[in-house]
Coordinates of C-alpha atoms in Angstrom, one line a residue:
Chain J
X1 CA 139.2 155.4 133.6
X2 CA 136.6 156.2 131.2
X3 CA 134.0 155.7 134.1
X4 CA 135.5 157.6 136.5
X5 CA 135.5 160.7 134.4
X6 CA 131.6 160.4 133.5
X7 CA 130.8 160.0 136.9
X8 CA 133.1 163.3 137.9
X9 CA 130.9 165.0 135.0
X10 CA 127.8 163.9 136.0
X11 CA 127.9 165.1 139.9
X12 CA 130.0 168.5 138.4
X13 CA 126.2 168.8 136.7
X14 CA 124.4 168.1 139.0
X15 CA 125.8 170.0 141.7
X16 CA 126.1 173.2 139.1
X17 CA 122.2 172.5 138.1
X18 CA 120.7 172.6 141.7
X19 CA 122.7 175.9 142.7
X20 CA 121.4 177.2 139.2
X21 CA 118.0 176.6 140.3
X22 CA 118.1 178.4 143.8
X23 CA 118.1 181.1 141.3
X24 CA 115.9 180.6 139.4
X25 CA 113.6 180.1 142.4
X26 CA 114.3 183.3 143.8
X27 CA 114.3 185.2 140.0
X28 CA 110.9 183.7 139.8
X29 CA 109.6 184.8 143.3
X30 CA 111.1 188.1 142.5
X31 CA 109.7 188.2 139.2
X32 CA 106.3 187.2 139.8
X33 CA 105.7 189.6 143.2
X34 CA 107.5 192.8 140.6
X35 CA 105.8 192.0 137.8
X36 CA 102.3 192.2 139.2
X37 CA 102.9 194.6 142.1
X38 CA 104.8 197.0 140.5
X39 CA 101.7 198.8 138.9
X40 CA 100.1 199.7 142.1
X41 CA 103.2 201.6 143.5
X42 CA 103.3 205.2 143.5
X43 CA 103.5 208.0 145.8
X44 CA 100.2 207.4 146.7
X45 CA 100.7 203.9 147.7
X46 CA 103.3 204.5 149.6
X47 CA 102.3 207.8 151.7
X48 CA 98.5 207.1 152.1
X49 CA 96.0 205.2 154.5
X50 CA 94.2 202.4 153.0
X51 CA 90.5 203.5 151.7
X52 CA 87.2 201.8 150.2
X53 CA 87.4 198.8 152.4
X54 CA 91.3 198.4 151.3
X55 CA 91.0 198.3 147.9
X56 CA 92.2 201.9 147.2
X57 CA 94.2 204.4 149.2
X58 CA 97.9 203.5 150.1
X59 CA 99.5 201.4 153.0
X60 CA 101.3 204.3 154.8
X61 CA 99.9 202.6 158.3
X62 CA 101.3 199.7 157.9
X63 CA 105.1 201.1 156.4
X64 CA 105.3 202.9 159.7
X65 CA 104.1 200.3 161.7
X66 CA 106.4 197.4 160.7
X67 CA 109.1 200.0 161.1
X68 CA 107.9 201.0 165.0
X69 CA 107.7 197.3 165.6
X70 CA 111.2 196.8 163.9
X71 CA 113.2 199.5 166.1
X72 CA 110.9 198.0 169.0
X73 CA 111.8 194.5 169.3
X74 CA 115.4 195.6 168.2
X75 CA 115.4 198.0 171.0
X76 CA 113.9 194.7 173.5
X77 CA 116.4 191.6 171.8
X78 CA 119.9 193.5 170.6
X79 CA 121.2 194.4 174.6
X80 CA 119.7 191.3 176.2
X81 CA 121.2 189.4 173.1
X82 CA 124.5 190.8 172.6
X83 CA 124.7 190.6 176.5
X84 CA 124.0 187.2 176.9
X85 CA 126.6 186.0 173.8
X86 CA 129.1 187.8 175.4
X87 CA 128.5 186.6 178.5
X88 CA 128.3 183.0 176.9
X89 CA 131.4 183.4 174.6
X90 CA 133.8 185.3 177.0
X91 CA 132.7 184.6 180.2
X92 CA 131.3 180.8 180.6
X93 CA 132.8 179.4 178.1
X94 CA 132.9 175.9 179.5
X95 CA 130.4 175.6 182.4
X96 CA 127.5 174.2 182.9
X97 CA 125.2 177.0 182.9
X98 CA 126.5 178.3 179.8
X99 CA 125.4 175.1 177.7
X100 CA 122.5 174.7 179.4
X101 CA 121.4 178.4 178.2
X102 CA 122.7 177.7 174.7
X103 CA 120.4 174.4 174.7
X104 CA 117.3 176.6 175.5
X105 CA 118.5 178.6 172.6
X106 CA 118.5 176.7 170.1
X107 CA 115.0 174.8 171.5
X108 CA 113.9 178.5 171.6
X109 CA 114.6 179.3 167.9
X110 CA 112.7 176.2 167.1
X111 CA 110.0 177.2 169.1
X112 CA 107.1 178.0 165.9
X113 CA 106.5 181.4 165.6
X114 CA 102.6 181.5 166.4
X115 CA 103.2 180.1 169.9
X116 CA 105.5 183.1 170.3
X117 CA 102.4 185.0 169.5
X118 CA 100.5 183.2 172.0
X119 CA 102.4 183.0 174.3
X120 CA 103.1 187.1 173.9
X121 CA 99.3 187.5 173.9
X122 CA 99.0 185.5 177.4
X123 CA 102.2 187.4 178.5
X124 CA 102.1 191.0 177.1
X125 CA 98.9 191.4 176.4
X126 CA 96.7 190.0 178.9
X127 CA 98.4 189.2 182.6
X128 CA 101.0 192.2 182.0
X129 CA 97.9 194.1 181.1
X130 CA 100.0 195.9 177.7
X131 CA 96.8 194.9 176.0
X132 CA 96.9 194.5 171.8
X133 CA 99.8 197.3 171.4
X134 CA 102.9 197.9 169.8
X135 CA 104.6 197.3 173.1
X136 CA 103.3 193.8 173.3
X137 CA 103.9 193.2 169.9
X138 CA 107.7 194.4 170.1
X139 CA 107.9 192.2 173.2
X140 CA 106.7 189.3 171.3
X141 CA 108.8 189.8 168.2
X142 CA 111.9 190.1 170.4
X143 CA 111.4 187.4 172.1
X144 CA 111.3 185.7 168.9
X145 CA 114.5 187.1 167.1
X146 CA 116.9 186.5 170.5
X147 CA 118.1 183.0 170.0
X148 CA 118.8 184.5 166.6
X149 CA 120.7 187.4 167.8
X150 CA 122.7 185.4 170.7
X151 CA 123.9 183.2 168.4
X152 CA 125.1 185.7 165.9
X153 CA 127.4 187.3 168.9
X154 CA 128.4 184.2 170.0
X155 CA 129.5 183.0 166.5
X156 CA 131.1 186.3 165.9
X157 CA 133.3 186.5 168.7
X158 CA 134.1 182.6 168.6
X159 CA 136.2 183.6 165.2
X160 CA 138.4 186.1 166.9
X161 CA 141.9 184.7 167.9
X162 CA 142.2 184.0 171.5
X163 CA 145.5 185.3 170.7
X164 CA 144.0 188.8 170.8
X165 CA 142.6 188.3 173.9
X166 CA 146.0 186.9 175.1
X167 CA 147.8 189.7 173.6
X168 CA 145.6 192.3 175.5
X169 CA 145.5 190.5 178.8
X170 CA 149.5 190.2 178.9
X171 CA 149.2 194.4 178.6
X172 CA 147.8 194.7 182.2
X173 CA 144.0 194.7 180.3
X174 CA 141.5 193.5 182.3
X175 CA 138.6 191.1 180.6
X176 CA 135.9 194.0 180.1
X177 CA 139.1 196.3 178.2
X178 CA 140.2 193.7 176.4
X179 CA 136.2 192.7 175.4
X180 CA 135.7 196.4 175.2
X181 CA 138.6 197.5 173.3
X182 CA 139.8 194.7 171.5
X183 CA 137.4 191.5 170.9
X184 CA 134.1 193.0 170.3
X185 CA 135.6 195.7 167.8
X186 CA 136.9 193.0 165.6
X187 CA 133.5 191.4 166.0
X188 CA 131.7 194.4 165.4
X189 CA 131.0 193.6 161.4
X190 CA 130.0 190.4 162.0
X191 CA 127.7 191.5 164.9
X192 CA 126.3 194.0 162.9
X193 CA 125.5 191.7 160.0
X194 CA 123.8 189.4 162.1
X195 CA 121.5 192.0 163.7
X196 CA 120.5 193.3 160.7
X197 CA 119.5 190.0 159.3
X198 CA 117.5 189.3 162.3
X199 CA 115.9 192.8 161.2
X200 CA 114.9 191.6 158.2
X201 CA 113.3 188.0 160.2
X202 CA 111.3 190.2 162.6
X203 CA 110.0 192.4 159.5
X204 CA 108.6 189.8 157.4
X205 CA 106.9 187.7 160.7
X206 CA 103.2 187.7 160.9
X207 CA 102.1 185.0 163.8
X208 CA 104.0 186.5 166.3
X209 CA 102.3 190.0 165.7
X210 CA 98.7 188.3 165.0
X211 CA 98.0 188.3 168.7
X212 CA 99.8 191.2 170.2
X213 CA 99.7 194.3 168.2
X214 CA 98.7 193.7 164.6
X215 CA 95.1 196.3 163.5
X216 CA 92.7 195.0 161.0
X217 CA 92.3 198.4 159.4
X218 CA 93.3 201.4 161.5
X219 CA 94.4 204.5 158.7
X220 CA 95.6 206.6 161.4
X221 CA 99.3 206.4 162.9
X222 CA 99.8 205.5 166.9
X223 CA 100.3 207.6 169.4
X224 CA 102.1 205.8 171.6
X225 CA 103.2 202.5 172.8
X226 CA 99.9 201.7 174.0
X227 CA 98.4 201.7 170.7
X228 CA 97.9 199.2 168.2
X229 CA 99.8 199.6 164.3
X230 CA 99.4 197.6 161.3
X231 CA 102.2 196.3 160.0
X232 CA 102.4 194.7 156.4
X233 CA 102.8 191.2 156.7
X234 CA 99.3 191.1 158.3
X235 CA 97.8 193.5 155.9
X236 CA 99.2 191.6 152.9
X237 CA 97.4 188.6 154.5
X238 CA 94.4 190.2 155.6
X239 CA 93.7 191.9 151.8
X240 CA 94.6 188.3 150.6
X241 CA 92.3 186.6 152.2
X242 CA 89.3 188.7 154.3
X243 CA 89.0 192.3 152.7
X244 CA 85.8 193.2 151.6
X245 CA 86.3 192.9 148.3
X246 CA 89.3 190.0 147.6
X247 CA 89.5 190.2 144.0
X248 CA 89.6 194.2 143.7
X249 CA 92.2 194.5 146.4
X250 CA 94.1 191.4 145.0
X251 CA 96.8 194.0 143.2
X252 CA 97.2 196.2 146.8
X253 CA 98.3 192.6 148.0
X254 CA 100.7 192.4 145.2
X255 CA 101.7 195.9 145.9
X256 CA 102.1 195.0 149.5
X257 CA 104.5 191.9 149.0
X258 CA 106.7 194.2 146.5
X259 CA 107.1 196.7 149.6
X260 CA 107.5 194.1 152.1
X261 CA 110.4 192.0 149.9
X262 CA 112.4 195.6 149.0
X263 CA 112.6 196.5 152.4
X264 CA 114.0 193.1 153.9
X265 CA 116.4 193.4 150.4
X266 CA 117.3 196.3 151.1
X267 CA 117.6 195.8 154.7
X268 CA 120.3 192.8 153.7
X269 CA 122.1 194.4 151.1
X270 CA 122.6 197.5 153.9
X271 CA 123.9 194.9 156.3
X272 CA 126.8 193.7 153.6
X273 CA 127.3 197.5 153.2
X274 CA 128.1 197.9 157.1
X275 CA 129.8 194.9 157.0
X276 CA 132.1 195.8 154.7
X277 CA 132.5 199.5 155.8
X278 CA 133.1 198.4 159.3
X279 CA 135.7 195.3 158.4
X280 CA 137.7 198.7 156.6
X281 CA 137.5 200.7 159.3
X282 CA 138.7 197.7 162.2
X283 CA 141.8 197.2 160.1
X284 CA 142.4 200.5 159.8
X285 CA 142.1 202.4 163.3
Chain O
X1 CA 167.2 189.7 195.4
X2 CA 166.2 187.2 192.6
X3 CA 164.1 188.6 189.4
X4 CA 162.3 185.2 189.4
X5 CA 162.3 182.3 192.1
X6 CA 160.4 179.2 191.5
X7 CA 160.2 177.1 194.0
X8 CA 158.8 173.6 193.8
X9 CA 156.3 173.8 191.1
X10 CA 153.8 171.5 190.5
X11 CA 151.1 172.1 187.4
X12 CA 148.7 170.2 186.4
X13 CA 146.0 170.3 183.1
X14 CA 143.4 168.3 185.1
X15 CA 145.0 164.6 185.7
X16 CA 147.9 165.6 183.5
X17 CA 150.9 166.4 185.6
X18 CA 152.6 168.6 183.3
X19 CA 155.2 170.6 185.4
X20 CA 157.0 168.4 188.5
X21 CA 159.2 170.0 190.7
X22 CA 160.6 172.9 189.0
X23 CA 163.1 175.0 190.7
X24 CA 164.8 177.7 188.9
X25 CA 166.1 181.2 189.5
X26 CA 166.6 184.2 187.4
X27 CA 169.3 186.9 188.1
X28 CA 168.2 190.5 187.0
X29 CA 169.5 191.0 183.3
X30 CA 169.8 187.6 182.5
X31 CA 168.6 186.1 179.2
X32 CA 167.4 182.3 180.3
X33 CA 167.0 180.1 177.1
X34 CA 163.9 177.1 178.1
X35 CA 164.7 174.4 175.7
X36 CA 163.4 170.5 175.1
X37 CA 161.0 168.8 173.0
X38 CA 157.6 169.7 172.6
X39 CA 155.3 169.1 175.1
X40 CA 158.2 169.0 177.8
X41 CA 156.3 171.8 179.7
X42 CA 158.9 175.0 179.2
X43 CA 155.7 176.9 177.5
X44 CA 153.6 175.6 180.2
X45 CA 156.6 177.5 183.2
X46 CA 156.9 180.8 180.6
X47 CA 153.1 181.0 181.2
X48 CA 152.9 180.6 185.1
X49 CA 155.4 183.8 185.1
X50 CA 152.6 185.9 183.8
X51 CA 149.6 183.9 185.0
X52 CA 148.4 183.1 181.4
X53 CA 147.6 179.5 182.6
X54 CA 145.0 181.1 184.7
X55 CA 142.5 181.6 181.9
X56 CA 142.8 177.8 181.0
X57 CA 140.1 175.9 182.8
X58 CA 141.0 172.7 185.2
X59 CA 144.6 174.1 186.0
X60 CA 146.0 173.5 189.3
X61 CA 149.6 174.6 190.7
X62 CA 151.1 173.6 193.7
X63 CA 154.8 175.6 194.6
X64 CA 155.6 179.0 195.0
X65 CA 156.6 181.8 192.0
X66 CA 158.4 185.0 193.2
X67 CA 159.3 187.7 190.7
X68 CA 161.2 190.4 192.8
X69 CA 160.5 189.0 196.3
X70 CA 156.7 188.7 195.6
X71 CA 154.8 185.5 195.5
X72 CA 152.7 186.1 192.5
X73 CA 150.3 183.6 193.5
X74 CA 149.8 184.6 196.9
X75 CA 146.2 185.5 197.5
X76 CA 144.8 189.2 196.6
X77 CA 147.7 189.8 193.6
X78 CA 145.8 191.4 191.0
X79 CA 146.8 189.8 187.7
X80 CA 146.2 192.7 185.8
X81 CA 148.8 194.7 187.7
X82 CA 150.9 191.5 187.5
X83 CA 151.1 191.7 183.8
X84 CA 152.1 195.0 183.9
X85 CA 155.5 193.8 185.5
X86 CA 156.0 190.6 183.2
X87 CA 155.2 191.0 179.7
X88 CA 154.9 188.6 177.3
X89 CA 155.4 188.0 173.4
X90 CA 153.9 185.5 171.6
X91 CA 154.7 182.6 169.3
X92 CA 152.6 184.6 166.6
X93 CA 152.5 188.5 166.3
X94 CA 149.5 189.2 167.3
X95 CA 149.1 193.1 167.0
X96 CA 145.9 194.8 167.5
X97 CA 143.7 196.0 164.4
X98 CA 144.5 199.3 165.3
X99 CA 147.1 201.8 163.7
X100 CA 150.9 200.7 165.0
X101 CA 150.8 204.1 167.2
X102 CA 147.9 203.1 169.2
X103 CA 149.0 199.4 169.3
X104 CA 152.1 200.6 171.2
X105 CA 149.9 202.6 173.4
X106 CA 147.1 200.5 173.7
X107 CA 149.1 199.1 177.4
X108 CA 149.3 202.9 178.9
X109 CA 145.9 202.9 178.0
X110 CA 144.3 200.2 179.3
X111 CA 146.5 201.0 182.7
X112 CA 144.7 204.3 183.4
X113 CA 147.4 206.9 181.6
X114 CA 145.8 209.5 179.3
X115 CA 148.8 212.1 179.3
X116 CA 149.3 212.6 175.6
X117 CA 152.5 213.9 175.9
X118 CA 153.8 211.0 177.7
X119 CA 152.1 208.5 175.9
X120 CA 153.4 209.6 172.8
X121 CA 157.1 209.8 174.2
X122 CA 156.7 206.6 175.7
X123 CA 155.5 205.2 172.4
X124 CA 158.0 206.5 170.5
X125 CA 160.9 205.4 173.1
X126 CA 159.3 201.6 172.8
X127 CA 159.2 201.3 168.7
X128 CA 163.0 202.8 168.7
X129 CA 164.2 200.0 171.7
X130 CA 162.5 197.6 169.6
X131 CA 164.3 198.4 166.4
X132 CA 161.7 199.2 164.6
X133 CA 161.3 203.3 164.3
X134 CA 163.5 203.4 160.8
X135 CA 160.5 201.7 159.4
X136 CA 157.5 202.7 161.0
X137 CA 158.4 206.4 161.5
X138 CA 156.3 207.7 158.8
X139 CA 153.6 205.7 158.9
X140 CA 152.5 205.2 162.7
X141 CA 148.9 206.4 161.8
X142 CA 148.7 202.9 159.6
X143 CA 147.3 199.9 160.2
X144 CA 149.7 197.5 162.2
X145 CA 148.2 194.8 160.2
X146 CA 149.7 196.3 157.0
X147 CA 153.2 195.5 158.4
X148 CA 155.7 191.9 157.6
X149 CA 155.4 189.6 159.8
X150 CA 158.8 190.5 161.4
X151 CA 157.9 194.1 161.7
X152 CA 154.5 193.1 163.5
X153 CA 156.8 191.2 166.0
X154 CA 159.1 193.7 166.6
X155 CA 156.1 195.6 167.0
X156 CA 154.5 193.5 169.6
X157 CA 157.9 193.7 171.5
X158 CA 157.2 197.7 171.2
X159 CA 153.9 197.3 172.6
X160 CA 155.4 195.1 175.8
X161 CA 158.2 197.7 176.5
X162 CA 155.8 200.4 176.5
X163 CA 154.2 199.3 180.1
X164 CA 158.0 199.3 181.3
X165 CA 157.7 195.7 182.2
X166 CA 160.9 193.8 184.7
X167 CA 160.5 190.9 183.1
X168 CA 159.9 189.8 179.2
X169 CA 158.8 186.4 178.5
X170 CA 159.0 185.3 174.5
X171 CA 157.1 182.5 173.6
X172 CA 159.3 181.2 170.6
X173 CA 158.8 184.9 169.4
X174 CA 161.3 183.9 166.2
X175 CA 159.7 180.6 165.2
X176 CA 157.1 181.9 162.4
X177 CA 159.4 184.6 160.8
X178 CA 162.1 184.4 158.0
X179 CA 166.1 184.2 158.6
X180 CA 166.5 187.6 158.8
X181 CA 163.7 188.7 161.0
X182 CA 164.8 186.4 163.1
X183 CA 168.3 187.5 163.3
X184 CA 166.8 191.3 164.1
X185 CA 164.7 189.4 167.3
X186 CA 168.1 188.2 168.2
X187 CA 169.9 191.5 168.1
X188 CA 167.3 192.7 170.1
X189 CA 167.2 190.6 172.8
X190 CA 170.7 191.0 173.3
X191 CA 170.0 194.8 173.5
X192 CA 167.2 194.7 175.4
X193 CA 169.3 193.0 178.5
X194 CA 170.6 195.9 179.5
X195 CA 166.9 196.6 181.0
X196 CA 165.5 193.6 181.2
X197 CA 165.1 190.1 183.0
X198 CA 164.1 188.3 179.8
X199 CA 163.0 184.3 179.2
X200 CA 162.5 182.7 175.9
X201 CA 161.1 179.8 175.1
X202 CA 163.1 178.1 171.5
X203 CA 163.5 175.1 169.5
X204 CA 165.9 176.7 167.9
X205 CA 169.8 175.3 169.6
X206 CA 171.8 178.1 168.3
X207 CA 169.2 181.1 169.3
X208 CA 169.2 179.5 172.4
X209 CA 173.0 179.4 172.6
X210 CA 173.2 183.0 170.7
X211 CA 171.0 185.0 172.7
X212 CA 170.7 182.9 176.6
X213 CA 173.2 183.0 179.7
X214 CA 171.6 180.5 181.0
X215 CA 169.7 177.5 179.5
X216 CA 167.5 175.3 181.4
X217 CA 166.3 171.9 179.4
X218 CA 163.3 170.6 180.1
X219 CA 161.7 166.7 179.7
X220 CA 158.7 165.5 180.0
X221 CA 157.8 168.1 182.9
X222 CA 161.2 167.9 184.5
X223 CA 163.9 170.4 184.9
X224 CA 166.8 168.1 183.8
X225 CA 169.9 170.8 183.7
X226 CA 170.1 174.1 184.5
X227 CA 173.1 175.9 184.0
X228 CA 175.3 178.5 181.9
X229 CA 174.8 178.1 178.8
X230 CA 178.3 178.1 177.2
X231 CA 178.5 174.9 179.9
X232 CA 174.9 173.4 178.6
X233 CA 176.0 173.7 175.2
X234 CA 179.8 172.4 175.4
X235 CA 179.8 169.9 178.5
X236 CA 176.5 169.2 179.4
X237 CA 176.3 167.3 182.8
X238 CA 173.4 165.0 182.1
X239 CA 173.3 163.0 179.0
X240 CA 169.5 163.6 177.8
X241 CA 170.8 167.2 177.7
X242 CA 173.5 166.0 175.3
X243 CA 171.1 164.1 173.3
X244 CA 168.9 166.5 172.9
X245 CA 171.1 169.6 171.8
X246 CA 173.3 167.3 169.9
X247 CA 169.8 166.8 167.8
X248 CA 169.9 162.8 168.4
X249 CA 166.8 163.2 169.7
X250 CA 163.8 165.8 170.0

């Protein structure tokens, strides 16, 4: 008896001491990036184009860049994803195409993320002739975060009730109503959550934008499509590890990462917000 | 003419023969009770009426299915339009997460109607036949999913009645709710025969015996009896059907 309960202790500890230290782990990441990048943010950091070889001046440039290449890939891997998971989810559920595609899924989210950026460089940038551009790079970043996005929609409408469906289709609904009006609403916050997450992926990748779109130094914003951005991941590790002047520039990096991390936070703590808002509303209307 | 004519069914789930031989025919507003143990195939038959089994893959029929005169499985019938004449409720309410008004009109929707006036007559007319209106009257801009469990039912009745179906097939429509929801499913059936051809699925005996004219048991994918249902219930011809709705079995 007096075993038994010891060993029930012991794995109760254990088990409460490793989940105790996932926090800490992130406290300390969190800690370490704030507490030495925080000095370097101010309106001028955030608004300005790098200067003095990157080791004054802001990272403006690279803000707006990470965003373009955000709403770019998004625009390239949400229809094509959310397409494809419906298709796979409502349509094909049990053929042979359907798990032949979700196989090549999951080998393509295991595919490293620097081939994606060769691969986009060969693709994109040379034999489609986008050259290094924010085009490529969306394409390449896309391509990246769609076995990520296809999965999410097929999870999410895998946990709706086929009663639903059956409810709708004994109404005189055909499949696209009934997926229309009835399945992908209820999947909606789900949906959303996972898109937003894959967001935050695509924000913080730098192979995949290496090749494709990512500038060096370039303090003026794009024009168009055509024309190269940079984008912070690659700035925090080009001033980390090839700026002029390493050491000087070494709190811009930290100032760099601080950006970087609040904008995938707050990018997750948005998609809990929809989530929730949209969860409300379903139930409601 | 006969509301529903089977006529030599056959159904299979891949190798499993599930339905064999089934013939069975359905005055217009009759209430026919399908009883027998589970997985005697009287879910399976309620589910060819509407074409439901066509969304499960590796299903095969053989037979013919008339409702009104028209095969329903003859080529070019467009299920949708099918489903329009026989509705169904299900074993579980399964109302929309939408308010209870545009659950109830969610059917004239999807079927092209955008009147507003009719829809909301037609919604209202459907909530009162299914007994619910009392309770709902004042809150038909809520969520359907803030309803009981009986009220969603009643509800989902409301929502079949709205697209003016012939025929009403219940899957077991009673078996998940409390005593007296149940009892208020019964009344309503009874009421509702005065419009419609209805077919209910039960392991409940005395709904069967309360609600049904006729009561057809089913076995192992046989029809074994088929008959009135005062003579099912009192002086069954077969005696599996006596074992069974004497409870010695089942």
């Amino acid at each position: 008896m007096q075993s038994k309960r010891i060993s029930q202790a012991i794995a109760f500890t254990l088990f409460k001491l490793m989940s105790y230290a996932v926090i800490v782990i992130l406290v300390l990441i969190l800690g370490f990036i704030i507490s030495r990048g925080i000095g370097v943010i101010n309106w001028e950091f955030l608004t300005a184009a790098p200067e003095e070889g990157m080791t004054k001046g802001g990272i403006f440039p690279a803000i707006v860049g990470t965003f373009y290449l955000i709403i770019g890939s998004s625009l390239f891997s949400f229809p094509i994803g959310i397409m494809s998971g419906i298709y796979m989810n409502e349509y094909a559920t049990d053929n042979k195409l359907a798990s032949f595609i979700r196989i090549m899924t999951n080998n393509l989210s295991g595919v490293p993320s620097v081939v994606f950026g060769l691969f986009g460089m060969a693709l994109f940038v040379n034999t489609l002739g986008f050259g290094d551009s924010i085009l490529a790079g969306s394409l390449t970043l896309g391509l990246l975060s769609l076995p990520l996005v296809i999965r999410t929609t097929e999870e999410s409408l895998k946990a709706i009730d086929n009663s639903f469906r059956e409810g709708s289709l004994a109404l005189g609904a055909t499949k696209l109503q009934t997926i229309q009006k009835v399945v992908l609403p209820m999947a909606f916050p789900n949906i959303i959550t996972g898109l937003i997450l894959s967001i935050g992926r695509v924000s913080g990748e730098t192979a995949p934008i290496l090749f494709t779109v990512a500038a060096y130094f370039l303090p003026k914003l794009p024009n168009s499509i055509f024309d190269q951005v940079m984008a912070l991941p690659y700035h925090l590790y080009v001033i980390s590890t090839s700026g002029t002047d390493i050491e000087s520039s070494r709190a811009m990096a930290y100032g760099t990462a601080f950006v970087l991390i609040s904008i995938i936070l707050i990018i997750n703590i948005l998609a809990s917000v929809l989530r929730n808002y949209f969860a409300k509303k379903v139930k409601m209307n | 003419m006969l509301t529903i004519d089977a006529k030599n069914v056959d159904f299979y789930y891949s190798e499993f023969h599930a339905l064999k031989n089934i013939n069975l025919e359905v005055e217009k507003n009759k209430v026919v009770a399908l009883i027998g143990p589970s997985g005697c195939g009287k879910s399976t038959f309620l589910r060819l009426l509407n074409r439901m089994n066509d969304l499960i893959d590796g299903t095969r029929m053989t037979g013919s299915v008339l409702i009104e005169g028209k095969d329903i499985y003859a080529p070019g019938i467009r299920v949708d339009e099918l489903r329009k004449e026989v509705g169904m409720v299900f074993q579980k309410p399964n109302p929309f997460p939408k308010s209870i008004f545009e659950n109830v009109a969610y059917g004239l929707r999807v079927n092209g109607i955008s009147d507003k006036n009719f829809i909301e007559e037609r919604v209202v007319q459907s909530i009162k036949s299914a007994a619910l209106w009392d309770e709902v009257k004042d809150k038909l801009n809520k969520s359907a999913f803030a309803l009981s469990g009986g009220q969603q039912q009643r509800l989902c009745i409301a929502r079949t009645l709205a697209i003016s179906p012939k025929v009403v097939l219940m899957d077991e429509p009673a078996s998940a709710l409390d005593p007296i929801s149940t009892a208020k499913i019964e009344e309503l059936i009874y009421e509702l025969k005065k419009d419609y051809t209805i077919m209910i699925v039960t392991h409940n005996m005395q709904q069967a015996s309360r609600v049904s004219d006729k009561t057809a048991y089913f076995y192992l994918g046989e029809m074994i009896e088929y008959d009135d249902t005062i003579k099912i219930f009192t002086n069954p011809k077969e005696l599996s059907t006596q074992n069974y709705i004497t409870g010695r079995f089942g």
